[in-house]
Short mmCIF file of C-alpha atoms in Angstrom, two decimals:
data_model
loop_
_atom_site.label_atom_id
_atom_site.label_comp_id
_atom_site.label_asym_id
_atom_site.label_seq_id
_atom_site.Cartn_x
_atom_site.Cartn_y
_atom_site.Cartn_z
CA UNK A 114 -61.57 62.58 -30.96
CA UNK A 115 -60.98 66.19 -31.75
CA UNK A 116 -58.04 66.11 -29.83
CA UNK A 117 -56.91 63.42 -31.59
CA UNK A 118 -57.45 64.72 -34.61
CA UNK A 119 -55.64 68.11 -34.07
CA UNK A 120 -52.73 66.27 -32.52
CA UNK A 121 -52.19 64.39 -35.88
CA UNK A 122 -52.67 67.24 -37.93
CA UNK A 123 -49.96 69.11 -36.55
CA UNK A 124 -47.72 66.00 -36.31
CA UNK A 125 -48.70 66.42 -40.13
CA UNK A 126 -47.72 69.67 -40.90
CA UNK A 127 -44.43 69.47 -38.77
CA UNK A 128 -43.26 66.74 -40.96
CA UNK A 129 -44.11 68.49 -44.11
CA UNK A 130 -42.67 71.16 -42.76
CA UNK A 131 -38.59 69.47 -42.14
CA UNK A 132 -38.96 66.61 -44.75
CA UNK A 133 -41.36 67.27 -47.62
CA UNK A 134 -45.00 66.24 -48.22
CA UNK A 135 -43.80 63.30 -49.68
CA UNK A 136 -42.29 62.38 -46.80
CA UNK A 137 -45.15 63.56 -45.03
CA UNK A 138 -47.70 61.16 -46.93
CA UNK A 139 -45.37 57.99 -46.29
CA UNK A 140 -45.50 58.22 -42.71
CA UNK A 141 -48.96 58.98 -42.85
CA UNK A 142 -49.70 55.72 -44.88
CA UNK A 143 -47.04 53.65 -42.11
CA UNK A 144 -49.67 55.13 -39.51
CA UNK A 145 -52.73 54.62 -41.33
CA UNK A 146 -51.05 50.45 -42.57
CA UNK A 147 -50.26 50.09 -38.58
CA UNK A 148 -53.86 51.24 -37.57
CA UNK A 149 -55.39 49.24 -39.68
CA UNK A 150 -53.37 46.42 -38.58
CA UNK A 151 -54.36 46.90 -35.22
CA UNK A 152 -57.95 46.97 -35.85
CA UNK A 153 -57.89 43.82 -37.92
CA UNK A 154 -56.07 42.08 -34.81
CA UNK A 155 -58.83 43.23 -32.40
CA UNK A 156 -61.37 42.23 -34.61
CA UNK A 157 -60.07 39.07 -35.11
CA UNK A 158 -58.98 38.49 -31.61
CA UNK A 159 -62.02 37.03 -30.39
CA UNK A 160 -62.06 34.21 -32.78
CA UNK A 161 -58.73 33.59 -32.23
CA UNK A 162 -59.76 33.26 -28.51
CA UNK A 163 -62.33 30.65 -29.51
CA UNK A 164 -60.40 28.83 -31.83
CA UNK A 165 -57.54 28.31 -28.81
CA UNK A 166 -59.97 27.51 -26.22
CA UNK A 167 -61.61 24.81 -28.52
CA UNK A 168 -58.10 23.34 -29.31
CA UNK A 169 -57.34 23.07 -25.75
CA UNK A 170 -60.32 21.44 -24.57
CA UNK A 171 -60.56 19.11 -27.55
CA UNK A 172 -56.32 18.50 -26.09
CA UNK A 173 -57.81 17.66 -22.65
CA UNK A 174 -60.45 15.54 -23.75
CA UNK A 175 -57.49 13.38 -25.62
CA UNK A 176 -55.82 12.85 -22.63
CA UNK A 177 -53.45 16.02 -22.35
CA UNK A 178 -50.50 15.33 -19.92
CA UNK A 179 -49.13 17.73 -17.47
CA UNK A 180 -45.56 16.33 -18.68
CA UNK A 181 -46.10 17.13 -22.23
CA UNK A 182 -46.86 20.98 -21.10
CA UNK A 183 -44.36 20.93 -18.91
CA UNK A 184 -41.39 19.56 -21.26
CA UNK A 185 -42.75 22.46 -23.67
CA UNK A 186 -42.28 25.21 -21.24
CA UNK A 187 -38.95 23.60 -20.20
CA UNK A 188 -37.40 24.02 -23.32
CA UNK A 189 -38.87 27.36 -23.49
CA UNK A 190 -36.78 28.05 -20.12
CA UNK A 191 -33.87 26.38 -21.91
CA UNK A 192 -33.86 28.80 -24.70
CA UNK A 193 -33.82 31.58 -22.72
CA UNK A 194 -31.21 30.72 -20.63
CA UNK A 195 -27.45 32.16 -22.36
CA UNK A 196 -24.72 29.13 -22.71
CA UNK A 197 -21.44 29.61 -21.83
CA UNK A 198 -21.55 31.89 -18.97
CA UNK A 199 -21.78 31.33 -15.42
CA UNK A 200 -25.06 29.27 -14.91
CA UNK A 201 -28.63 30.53 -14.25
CA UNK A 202 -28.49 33.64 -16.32
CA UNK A 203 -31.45 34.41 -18.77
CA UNK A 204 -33.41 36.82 -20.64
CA UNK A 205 -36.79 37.86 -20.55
CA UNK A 206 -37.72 37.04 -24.05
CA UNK A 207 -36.81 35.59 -27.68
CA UNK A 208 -36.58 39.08 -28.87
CA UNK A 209 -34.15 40.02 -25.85
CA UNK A 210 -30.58 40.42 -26.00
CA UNK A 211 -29.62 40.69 -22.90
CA UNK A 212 -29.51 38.85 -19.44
CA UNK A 213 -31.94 40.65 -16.44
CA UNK A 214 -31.96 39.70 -12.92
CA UNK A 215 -35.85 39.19 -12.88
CA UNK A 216 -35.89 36.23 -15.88
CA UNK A 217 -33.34 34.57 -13.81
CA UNK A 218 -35.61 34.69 -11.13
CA UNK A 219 -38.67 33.34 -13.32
CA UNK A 220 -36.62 30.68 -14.48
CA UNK A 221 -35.69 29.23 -11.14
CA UNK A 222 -39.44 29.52 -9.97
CA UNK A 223 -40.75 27.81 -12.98
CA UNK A 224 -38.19 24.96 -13.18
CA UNK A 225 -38.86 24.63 -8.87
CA UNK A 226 -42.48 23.65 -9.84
CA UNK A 227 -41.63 20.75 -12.40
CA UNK A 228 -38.83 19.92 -10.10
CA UNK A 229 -36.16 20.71 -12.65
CA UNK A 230 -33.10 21.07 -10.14
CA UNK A 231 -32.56 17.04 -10.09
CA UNK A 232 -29.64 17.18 -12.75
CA UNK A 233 -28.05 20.43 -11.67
CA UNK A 234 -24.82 20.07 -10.31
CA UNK A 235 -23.24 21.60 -7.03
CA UNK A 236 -21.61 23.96 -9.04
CA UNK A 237 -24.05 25.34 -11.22
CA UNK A 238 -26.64 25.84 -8.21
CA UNK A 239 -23.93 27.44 -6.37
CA UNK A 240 -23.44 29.60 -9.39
CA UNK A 241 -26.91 30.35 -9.86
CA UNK A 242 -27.33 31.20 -6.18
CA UNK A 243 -24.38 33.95 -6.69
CA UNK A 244 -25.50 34.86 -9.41
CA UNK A 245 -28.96 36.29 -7.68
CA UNK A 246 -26.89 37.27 -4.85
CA UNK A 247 -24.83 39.32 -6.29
CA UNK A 248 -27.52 41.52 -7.09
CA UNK A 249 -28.47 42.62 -3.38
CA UNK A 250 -27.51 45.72 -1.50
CA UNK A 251 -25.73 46.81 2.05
CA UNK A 252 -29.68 48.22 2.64
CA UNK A 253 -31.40 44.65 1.13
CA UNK A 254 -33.07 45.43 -1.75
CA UNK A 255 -31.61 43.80 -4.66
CA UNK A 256 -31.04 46.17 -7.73
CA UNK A 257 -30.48 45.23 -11.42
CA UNK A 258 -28.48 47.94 -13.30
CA UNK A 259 -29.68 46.80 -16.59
CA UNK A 260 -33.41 48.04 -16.08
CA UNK A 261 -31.81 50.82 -13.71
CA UNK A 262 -34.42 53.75 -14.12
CA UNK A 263 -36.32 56.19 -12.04
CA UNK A 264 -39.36 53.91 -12.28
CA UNK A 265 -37.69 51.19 -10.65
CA UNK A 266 -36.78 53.68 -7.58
CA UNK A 267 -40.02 54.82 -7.12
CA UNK A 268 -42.86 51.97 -7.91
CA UNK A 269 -44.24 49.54 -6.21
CA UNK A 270 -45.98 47.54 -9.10
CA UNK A 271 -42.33 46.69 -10.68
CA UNK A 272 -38.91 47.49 -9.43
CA UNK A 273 -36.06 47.29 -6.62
CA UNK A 274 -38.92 46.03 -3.97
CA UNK A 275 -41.06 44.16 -6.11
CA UNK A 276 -38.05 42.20 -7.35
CA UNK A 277 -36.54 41.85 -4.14
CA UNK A 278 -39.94 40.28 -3.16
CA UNK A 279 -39.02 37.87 -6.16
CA UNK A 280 -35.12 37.11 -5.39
CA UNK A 281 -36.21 35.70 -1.59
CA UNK A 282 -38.98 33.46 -3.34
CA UNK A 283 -36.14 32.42 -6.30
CA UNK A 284 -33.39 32.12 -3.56
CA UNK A 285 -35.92 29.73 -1.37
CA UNK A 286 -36.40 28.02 -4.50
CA UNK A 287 -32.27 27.12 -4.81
CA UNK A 288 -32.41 26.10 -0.93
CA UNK A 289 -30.92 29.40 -0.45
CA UNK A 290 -30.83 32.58 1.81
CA UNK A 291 -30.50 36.16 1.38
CA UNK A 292 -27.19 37.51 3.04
CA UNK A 293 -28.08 40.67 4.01
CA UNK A 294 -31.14 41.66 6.30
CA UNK A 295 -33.62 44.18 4.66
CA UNK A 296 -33.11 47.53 6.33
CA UNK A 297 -36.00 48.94 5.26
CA UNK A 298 -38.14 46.67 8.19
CA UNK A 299 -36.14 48.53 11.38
CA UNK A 300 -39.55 51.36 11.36
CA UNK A 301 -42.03 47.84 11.64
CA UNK A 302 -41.02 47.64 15.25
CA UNK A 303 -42.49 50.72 15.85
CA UNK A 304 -46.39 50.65 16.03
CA UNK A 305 -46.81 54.20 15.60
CA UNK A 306 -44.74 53.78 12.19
CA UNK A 307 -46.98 50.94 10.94
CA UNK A 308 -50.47 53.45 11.77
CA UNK A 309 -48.58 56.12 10.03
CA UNK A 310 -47.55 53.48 7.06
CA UNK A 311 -50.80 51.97 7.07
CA UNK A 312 -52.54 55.63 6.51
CA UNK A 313 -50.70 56.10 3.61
CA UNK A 314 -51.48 52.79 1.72
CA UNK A 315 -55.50 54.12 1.55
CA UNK A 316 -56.59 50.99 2.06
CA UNK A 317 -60.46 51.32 2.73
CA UNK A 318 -63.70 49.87 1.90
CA UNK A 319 -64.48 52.82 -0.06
CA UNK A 320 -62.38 53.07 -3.55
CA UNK A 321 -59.54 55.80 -3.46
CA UNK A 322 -57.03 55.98 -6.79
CA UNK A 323 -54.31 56.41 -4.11
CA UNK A 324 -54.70 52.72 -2.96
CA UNK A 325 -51.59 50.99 -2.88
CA UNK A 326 -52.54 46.84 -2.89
CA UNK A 327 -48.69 46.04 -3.68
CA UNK A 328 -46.21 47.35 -0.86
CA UNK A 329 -48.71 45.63 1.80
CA UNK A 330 -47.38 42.35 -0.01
CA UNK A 331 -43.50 42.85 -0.07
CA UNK A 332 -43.31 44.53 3.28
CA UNK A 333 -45.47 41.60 4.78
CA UNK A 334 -43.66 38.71 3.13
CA UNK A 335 -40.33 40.31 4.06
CA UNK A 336 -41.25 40.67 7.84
CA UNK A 337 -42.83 36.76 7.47
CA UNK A 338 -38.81 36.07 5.47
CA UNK A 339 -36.97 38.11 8.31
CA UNK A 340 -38.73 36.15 11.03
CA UNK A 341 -38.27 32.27 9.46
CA UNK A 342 -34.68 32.86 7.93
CA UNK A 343 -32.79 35.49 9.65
CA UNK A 344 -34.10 35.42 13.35
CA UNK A 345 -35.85 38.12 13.42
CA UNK A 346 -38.78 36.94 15.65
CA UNK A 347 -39.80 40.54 16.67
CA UNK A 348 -41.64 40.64 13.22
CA UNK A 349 -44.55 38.51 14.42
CA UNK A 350 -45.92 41.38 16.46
CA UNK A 351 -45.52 43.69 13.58
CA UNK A 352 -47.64 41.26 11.15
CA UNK A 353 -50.14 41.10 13.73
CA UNK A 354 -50.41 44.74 13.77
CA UNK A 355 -50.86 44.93 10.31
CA UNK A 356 -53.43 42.29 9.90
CA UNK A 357 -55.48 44.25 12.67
CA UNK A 358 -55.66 47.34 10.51
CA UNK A 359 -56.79 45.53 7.51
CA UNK A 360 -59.43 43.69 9.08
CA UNK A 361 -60.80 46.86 10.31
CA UNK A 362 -60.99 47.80 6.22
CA UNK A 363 -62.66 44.90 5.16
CA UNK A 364 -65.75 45.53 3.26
CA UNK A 365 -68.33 42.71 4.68
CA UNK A 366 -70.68 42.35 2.37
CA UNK A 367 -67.62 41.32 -0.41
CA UNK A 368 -64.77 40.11 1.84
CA UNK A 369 -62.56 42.45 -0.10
CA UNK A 370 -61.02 45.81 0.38
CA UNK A 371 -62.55 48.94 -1.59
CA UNK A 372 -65.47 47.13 -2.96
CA UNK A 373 -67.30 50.72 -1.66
CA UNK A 374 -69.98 48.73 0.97
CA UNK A 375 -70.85 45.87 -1.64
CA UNK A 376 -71.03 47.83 -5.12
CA UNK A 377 -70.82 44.52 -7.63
CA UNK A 378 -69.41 47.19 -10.43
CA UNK A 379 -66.20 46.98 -7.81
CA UNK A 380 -66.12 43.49 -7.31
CA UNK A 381 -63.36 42.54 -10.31
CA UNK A 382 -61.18 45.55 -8.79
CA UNK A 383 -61.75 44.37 -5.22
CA UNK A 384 -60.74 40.65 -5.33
CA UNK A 385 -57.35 41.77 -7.52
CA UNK A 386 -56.83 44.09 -4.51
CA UNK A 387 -57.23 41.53 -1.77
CA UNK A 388 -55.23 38.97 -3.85
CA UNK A 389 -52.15 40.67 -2.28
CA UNK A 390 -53.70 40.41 1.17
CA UNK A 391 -55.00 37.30 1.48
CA UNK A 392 -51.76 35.59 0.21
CA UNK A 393 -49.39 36.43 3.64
CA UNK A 394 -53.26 35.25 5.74
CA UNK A 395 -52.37 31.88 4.32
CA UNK A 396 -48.93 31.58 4.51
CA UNK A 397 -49.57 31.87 8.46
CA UNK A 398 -52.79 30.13 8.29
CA UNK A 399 -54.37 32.98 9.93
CA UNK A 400 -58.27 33.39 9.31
CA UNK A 401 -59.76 35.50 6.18
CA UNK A 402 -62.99 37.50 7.82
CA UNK A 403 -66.38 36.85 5.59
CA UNK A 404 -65.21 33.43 3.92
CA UNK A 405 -68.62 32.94 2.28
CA UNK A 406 -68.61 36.30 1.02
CA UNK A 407 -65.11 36.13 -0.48
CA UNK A 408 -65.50 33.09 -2.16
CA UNK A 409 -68.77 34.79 -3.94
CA UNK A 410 -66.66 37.92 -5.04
CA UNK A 411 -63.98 35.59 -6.29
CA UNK A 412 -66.57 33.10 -8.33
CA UNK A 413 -68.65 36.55 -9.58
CA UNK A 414 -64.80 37.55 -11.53
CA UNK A 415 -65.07 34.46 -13.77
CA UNK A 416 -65.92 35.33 -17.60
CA UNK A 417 -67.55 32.86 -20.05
CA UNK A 418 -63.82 32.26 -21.20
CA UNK A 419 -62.90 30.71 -18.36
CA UNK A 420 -60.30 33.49 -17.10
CA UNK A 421 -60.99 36.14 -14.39
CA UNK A 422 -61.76 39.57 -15.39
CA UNK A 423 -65.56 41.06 -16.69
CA UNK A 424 -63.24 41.64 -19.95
CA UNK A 425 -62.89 38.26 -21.39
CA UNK A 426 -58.96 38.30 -22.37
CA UNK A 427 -57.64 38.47 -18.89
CA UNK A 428 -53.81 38.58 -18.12
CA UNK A 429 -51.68 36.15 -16.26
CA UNK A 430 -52.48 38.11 -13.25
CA UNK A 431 -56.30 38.69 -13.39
CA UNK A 432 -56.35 35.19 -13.96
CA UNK A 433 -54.44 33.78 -10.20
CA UNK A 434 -55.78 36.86 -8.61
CA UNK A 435 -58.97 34.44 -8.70
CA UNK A 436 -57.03 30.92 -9.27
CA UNK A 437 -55.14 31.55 -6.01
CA UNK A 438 -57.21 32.13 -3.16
CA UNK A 439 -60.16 29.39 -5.24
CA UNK A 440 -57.88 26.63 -4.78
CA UNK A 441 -56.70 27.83 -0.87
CA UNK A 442 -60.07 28.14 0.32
CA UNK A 443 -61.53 24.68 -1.44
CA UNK A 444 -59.48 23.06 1.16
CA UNK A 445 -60.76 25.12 4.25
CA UNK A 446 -64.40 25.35 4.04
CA UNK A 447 -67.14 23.29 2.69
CA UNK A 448 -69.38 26.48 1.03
CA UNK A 449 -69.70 26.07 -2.48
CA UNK A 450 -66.92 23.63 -2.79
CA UNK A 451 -68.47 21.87 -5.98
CA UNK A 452 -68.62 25.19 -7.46
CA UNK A 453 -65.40 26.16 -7.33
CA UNK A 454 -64.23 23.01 -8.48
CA UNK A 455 -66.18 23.86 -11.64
CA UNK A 456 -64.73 27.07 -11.69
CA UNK A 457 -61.28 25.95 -11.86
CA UNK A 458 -61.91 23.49 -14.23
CA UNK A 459 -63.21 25.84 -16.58
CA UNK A 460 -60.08 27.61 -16.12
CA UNK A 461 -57.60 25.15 -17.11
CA UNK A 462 -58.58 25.33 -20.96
CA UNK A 463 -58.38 29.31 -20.50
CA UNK A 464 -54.24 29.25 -19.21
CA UNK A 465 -53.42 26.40 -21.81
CA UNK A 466 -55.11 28.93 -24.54
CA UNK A 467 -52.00 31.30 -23.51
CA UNK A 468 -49.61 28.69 -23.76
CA UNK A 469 -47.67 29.66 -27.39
CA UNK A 470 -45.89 26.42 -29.59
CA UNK A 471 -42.54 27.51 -27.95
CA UNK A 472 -43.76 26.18 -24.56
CA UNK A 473 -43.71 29.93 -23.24
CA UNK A 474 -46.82 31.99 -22.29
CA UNK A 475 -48.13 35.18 -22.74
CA UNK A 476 -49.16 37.79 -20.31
CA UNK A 477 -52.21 38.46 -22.88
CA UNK A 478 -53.28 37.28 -25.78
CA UNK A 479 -53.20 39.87 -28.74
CA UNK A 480 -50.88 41.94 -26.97
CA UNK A 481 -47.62 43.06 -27.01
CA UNK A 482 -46.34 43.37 -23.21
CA UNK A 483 -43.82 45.94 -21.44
CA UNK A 484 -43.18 44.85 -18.15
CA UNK A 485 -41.21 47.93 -16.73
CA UNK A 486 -38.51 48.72 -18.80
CA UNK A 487 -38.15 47.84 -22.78
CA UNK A 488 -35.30 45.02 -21.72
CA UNK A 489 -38.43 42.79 -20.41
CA UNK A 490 -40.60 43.20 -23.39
CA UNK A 491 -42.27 40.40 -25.44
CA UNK A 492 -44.00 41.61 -28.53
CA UNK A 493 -47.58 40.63 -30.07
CA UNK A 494 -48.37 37.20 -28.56
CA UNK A 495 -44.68 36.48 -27.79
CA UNK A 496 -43.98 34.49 -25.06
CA UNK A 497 -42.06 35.82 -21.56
CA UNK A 498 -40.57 34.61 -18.71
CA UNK A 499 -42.85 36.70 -16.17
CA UNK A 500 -46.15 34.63 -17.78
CA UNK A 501 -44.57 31.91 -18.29
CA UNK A 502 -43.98 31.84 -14.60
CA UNK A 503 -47.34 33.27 -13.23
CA UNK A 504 -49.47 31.15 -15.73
CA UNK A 505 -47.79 27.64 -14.25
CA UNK A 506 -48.13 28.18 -10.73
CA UNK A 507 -51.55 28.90 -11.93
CA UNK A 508 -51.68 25.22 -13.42
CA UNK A 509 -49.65 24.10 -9.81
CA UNK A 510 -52.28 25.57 -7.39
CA UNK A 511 -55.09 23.99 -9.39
CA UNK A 512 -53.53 20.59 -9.94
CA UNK A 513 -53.37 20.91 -6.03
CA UNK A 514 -56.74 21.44 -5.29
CA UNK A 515 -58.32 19.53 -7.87
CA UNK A 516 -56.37 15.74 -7.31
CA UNK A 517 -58.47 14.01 -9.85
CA UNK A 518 -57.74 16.54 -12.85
CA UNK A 519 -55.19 15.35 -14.98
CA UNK A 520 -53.31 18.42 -13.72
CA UNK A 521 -53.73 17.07 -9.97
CA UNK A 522 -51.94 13.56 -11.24
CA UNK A 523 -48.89 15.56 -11.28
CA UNK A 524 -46.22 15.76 -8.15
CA UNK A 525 -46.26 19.39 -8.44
CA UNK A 526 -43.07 20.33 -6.46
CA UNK A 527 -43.99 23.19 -4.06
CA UNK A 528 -42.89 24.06 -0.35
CA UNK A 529 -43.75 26.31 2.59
CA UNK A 530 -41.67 29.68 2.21
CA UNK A 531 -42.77 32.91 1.98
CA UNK A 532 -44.13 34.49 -0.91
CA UNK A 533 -46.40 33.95 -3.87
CA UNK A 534 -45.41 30.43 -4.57
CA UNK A 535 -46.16 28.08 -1.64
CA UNK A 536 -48.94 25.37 -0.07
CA UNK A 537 -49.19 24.32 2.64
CA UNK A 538 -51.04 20.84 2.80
CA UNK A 539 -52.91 21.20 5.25
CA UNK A 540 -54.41 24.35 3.96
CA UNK A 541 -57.32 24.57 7.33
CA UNK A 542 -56.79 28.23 8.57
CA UNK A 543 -56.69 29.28 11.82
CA UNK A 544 -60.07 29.92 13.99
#
């Protein structure tokens, strides 16, 4: 607070200094107007929470239909999508401007789940398809030069590999391929690599703030890509190599990764962590080590709200950190199956409550949200194309496991490819 204080002061005096005290004392009372604004907002948000989660029930209780939602967020799509140019270009948001790579992507994703591709024509799939394509490199990554920045060279979070781990899902989603192969997976067929690889990730059952949860995921889903689309059937022993390492990691009394040997306080952390893990287990069926335990961690995450985070105003992804591997495992064990039926059903009020009257959602409510770069940012409660996307395959994987909800009535349209955004029907893992 001292800090604080000192840091204003001088921010103070240097404007007094170049513009005048009256000039000074304006900005001061913009800060001290926008500060109080902000406080108001949190104060408030809690009721405005309630007030949304009330509405929504009360919605359900009415006899809410998934095709009402899904019109909404539709036309949301719609909006977003600029006329007159080749098709499947969009922007992130209403406040946007311009077209980036990764709404595109959202957009195809969403309108895959509500089986939205039944009017398209040849030629605007084939347009939309080139569209994404033209966006990948001799080395595979695909690279957007309108949120070009350092960040997007060097995370893993957001960026060249993290949307490259989006265009293969989005391309899948068009009946589409990926031209190029992904350079990047040559060192997998090297064990010795992957050890050295795997080292460097610091993924243990004991916490480290070097743990990297996210390249595990693209590097994965690209070998699982490379070997069902582009031949590459040396990548099954690489998987398998990796899977070995992180069941060595696995924390037994949680089922997660860096839950520090059971500590609940790690819990939340841990099952956003193995999220990212657990997702390529399905997609190959293989088995996830400590079942009983996992589906505890998971179930311990849910807040009164009906989200998943110990904080009650979870994001899009707290939320199908949880939703995800709930509705997977329902289908391939017995333990506490009633439970997490209740779980997810307390959920579905929760995602609708972050549903805005556009048909869009937000990443958080009472937030504005930068997703990378300022192109893909929505401002306070404004929808997005990256929520809008995440909080629907939400709604998709429950409607899936829960049949009888009036989300389950709905022919959810979702196939077997690798990624995020799959199911396979018989969800029974491997033994």
């Amino acid at each position: 607070m001292k800090n604080k204080i000192g840091y204003l002061s001088n921010k103070f005096y240097d404007r007094t200094k170049k513009a005048g005290i009256i000039s000074a004392l304006l900005l001061g009372e913009k800060f001290i107007d926008y500060k109080f604004r902000v406080a108001k907002r949190e104060f408030l948000l809690p009721l405005e929470l309630k007030f949304r989660l009330y509405k929504r029930k009360e919605e359900i209780r009415n006899g809410l239909k998934t095709e009402a939602i899904k019109n909404q967020t539709l036309q949301f799509i719609e909006n977003m999508r600029f006329k007159d140019t080749p098709y499947g270009i969009y922007k992130y948001s209403p406040c946007q401007t311009t077209p980036v790579l990764y709404a595109s992507l959202y957009a195809a994703m969403t309108r895959h789940l509500y089986n939205d591709f039944a009017d398209l024509t040849i030629q605007e799939k084939n347009e939309w398809v080139q569209y994404i394509k033209s966006y990948q490199c001799d080395d595979g990554w695909f690279r957007d030069p309108e949120i070009k920045c350092d960040l997007a060279e060097s995370a893993d979070w957001w960026g060249w590999k993290h949307m490259t781990f989006h265009a293969i899902m989005a391309l899948s989603c068009l009946d589409a391929i990926a031209d190029k192969k992904f350079s990047v997976l040559e060192s997998f067929k090297d064990n010795k690599y992957i050890e050295k690889w795997f080292k460097n990730l610091h993924i243990k059952k004991i916490p480290s703030s070097e743990t990297n949860a996210h390249l595990p995921l693209y590097m994965i889903t690209l070998l699982q890509y490379a070997r069902d689309n582009q031949t590459a059937i040396w990548a099954n022993s690489a998987i398998e190599k990796v899977i070995g390492l992180l069941n060595s990691e696995i924390d037994p009394n949680t089922g997660c990764w860096c839950t520090g040997n059971g500590q609940k306080k790690l819990v939340n952390e841990g099952v956003k962590i193995a999220y990212h893990f657990w997702i390529f287990y399905f997609y190959d069926k293989l088995p996830i080590m400590f079942p009983e335990r996992v589906i505890d961690s998971v179930l311990s995450t849910q807040n009164p709200y009906g989200g998943f985070n110990y904080n009650i105003n979870s994001s899009a992804c707290d939320d199908i950190d949880s939703i995800d591997p709930l509705c997977r495992l329902k289908n391939s064990t017995d333990y506490k199956k009633e439970e997490i039926e209740a779980s997810l059903n307390r959920s579905i009020p929760w995602i609708l409550a972050n549903m805005n009257d556009d048909g869009g959602f937000v990443f958080q409510r009472g937030r504005g949200f930068t997703y990378g770069h300022r192109k893909m940012y929505s401002g306070y409660n404004e929808s997005n194309m990256f929520a809008t996307w995440f909080r629907t395959l939400s709604l998709s994987y429950i409607g899936k496991a829960l049949p009888s909800s009036f989300l389950g009535k709905y022919q959810w349209n979702i196939r077997s490819f690798p990624g995020l955004q799959f199911w396979n029907e018989d969800e029974k893992l491997k033994k």
